[in-house]
PDB file of C-alpha atoms in Angstrom:
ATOM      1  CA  UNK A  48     104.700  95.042 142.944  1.00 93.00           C
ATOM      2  CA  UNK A  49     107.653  93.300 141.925  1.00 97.00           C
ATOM      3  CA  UNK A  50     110.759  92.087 144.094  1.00 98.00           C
ATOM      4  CA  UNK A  51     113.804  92.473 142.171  1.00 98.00           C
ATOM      5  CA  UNK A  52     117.800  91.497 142.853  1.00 98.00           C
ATOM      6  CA  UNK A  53     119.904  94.171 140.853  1.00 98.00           C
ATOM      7  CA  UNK A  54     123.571  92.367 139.946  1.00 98.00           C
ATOM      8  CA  UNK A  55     126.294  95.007 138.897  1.00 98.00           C
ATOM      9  CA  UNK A  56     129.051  93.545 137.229  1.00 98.00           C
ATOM     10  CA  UNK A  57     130.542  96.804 136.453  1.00 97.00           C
ATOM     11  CA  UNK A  58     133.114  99.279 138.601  1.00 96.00           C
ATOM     12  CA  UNK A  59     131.975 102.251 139.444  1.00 94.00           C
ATOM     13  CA  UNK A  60     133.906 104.307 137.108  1.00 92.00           C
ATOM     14  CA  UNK A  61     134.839 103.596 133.576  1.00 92.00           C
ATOM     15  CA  UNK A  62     131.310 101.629 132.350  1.00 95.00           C
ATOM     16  CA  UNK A  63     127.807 102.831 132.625  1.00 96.00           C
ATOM     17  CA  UNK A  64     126.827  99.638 134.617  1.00 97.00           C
ATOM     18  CA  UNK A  65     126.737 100.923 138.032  1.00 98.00           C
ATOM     19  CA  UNK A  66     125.450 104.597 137.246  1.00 97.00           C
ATOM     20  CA  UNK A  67     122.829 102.438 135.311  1.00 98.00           C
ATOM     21  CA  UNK A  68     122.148  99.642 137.647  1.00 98.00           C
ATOM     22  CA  UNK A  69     121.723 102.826 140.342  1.00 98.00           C
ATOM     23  CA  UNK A  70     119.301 104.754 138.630  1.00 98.00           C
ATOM     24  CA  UNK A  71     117.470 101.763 137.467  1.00 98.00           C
ATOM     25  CA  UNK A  72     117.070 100.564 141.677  1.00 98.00           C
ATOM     26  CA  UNK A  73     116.301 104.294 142.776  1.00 98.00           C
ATOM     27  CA  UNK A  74     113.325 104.091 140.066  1.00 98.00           C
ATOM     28  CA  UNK A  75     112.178 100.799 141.129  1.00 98.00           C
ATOM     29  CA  UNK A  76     111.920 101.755 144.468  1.00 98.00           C
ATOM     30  CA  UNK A  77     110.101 104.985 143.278  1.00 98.00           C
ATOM     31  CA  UNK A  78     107.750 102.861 141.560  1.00 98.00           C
ATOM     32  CA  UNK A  79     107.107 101.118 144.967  1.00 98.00           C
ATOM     33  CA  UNK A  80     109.044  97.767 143.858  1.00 98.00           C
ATOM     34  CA  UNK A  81     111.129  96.102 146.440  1.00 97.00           C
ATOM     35  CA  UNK A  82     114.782  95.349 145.508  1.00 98.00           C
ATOM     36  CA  UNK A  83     115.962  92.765 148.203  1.00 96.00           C
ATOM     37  CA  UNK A  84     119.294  93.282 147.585  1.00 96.00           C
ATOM     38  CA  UNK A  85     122.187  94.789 145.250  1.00 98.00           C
ATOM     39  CA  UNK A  86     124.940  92.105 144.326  1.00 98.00           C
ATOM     40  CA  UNK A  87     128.451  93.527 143.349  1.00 98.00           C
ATOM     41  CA  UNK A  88     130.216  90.950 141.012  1.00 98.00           C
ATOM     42  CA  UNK A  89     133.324  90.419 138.842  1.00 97.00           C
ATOM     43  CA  UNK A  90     134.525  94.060 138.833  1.00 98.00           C
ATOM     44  CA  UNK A  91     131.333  94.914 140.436  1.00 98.00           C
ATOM     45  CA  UNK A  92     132.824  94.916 143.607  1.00 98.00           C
ATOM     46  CA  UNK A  93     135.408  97.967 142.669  1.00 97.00           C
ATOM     47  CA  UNK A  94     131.883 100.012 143.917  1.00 97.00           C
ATOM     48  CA  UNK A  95     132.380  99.027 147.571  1.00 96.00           C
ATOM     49  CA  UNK A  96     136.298 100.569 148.148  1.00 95.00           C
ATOM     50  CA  UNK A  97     136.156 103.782 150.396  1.00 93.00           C
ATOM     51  CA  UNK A  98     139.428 104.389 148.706  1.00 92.00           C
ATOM     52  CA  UNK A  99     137.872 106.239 145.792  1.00 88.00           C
ATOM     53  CA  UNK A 100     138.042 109.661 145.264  1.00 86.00           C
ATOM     54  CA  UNK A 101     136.123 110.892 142.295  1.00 87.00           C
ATOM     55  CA  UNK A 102     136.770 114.778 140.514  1.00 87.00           C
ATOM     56  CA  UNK A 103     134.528 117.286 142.386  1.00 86.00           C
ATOM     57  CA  UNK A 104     132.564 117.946 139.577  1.00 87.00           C
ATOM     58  CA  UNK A 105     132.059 113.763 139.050  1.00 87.00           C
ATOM     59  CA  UNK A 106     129.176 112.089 140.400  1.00 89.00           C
ATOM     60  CA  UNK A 107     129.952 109.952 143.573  1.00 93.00           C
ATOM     61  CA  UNK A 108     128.426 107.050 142.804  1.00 95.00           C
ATOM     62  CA  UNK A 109     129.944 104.817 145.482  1.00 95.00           C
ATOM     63  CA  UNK A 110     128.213 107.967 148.116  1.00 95.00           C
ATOM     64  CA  UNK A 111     125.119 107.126 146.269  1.00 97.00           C
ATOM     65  CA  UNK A 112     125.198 103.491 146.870  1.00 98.00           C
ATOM     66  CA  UNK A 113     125.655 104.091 149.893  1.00 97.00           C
ATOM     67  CA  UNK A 114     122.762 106.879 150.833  1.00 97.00           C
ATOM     68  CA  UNK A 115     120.267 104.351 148.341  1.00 98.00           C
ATOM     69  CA  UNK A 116     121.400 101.765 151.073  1.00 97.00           C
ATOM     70  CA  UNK A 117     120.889 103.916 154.200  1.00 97.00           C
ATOM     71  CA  UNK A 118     117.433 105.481 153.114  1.00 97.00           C
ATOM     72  CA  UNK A 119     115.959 101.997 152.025  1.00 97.00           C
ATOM     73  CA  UNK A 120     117.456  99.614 154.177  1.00 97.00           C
ATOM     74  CA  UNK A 121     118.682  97.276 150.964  1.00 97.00           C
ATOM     75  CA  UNK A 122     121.612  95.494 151.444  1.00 97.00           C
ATOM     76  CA  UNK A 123     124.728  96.180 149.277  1.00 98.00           C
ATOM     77  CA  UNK A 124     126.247  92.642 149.458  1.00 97.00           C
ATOM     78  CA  UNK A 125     129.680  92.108 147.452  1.00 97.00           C
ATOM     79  CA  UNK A 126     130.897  88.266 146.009  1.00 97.00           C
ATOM     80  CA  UNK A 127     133.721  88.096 148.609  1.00 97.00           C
ATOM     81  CA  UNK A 128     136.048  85.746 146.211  1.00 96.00           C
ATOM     82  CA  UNK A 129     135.482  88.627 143.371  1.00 97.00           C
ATOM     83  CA  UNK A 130     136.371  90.827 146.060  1.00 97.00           C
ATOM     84  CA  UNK A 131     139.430  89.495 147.384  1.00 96.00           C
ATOM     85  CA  UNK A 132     140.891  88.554 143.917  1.00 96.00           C
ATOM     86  CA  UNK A 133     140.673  92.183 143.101  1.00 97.00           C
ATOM     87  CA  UNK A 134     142.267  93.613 146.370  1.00 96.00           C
ATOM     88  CA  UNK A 135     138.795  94.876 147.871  1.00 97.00           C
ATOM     89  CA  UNK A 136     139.195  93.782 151.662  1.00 97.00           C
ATOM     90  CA  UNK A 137     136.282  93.842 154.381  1.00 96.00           C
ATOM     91  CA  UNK A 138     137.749  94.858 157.573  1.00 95.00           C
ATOM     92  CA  UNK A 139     137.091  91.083 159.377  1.00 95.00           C
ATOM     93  CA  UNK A 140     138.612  89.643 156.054  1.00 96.00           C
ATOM     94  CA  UNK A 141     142.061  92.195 156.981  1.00 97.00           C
ATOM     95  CA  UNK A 142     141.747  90.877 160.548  1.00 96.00           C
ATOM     96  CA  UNK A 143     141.718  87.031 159.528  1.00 95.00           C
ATOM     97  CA  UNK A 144     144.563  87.610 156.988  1.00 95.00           C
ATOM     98  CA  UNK A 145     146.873  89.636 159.153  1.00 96.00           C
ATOM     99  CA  UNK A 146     146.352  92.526 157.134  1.00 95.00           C
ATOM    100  CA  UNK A 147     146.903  96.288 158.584  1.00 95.00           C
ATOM    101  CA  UNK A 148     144.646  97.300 156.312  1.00 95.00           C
ATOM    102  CA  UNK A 149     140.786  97.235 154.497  1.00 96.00           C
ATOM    103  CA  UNK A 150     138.805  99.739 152.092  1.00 96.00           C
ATOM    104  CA  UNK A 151     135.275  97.893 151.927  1.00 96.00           C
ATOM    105  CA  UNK A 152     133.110 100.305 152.773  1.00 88.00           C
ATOM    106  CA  UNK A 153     131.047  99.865 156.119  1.00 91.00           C
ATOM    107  CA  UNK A 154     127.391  99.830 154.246  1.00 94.00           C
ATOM    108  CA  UNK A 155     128.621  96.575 151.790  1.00 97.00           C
ATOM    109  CA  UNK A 156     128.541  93.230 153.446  1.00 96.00           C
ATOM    110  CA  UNK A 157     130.902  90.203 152.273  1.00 97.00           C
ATOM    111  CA  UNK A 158     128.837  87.110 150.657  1.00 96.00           C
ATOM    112  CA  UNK A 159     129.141  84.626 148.558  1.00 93.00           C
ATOM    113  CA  UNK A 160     127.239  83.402 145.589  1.00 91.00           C
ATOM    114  CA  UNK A 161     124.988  81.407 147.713  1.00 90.00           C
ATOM    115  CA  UNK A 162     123.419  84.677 149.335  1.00 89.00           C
ATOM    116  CA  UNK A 163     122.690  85.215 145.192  1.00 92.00           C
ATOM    117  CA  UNK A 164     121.286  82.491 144.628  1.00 92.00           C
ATOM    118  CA  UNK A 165     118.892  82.702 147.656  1.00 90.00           C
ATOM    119  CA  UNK A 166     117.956  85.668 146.386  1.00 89.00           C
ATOM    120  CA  UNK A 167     117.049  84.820 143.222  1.00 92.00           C
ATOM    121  CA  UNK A 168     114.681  82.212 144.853  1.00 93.00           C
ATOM    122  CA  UNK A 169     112.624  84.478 146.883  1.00 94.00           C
ATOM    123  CA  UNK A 170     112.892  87.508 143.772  1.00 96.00           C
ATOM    124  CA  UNK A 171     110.403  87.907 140.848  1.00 97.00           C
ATOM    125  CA  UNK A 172     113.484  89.241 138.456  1.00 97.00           C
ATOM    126  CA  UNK A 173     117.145  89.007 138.743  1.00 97.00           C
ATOM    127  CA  UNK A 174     118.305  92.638 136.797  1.00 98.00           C
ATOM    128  CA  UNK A 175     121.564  92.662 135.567  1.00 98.00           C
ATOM    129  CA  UNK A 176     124.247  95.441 134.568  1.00 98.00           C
TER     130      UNK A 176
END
């Protein structure tokens, strides 16, 4: 079986990237394939706010992130500079900054691209979207 990292470069709304790079890790896993992480980059990271609050008859795919997360134990880790240039803030990144305030989800980790490219060394396939 193959070990994959799954980059989304996409928001969660707007593009196809995330719904794609989702149903492409929840079939991997299926398949009994082990994704060792998901990496949310450039507007990637938009997928990580707990500030968004799709139509009820919309797909949540920020919940489903998080549930693929919960039920697999893969680690949702966002760029934190692609982050903070876009206004997504991780609660200890609020608390170092003085801010009252942070929307990054509890199951999405800060990390840098380092944590990608250690990835990438212990992966068979980097999959991006």
């Amino acid at each position: 079986m193959s070990k994959f990292i799954i980059q989304v470069n996409g928001p969660a709304y707007g593009t196809s990237s995330s719904i794609n790079a989702l149903c492409f890790t929840q079939a991997a896993l299926a398949a009994g394939h082990q994704v060792i992480c998901v990496f949310f980059y450039q507007d990637g990271v938009y997928n990580s706010t707990d500030l968004n609050l799709p139509a009820a008859a919309e797909n949540n795919v920020i919940s489903d992130w998080k549930q693929l997360a919960q039920a697999h134990q893969v680690p949702l880790v966002n760029c934190v500079s692609a982050a903070l240039r876009r206004g997504i803030i991780s609660e200890q990144d609020a608390h170092e900054n003085g801010l009252s305030h942070w929307n990054v989800g509890k199951s999405f980790i800060m990390g840098g691209l380092g944590e990608l490219i250690t990835g990438i060394e212990s992966a068979d396939r980097l999959i991006s979207f």
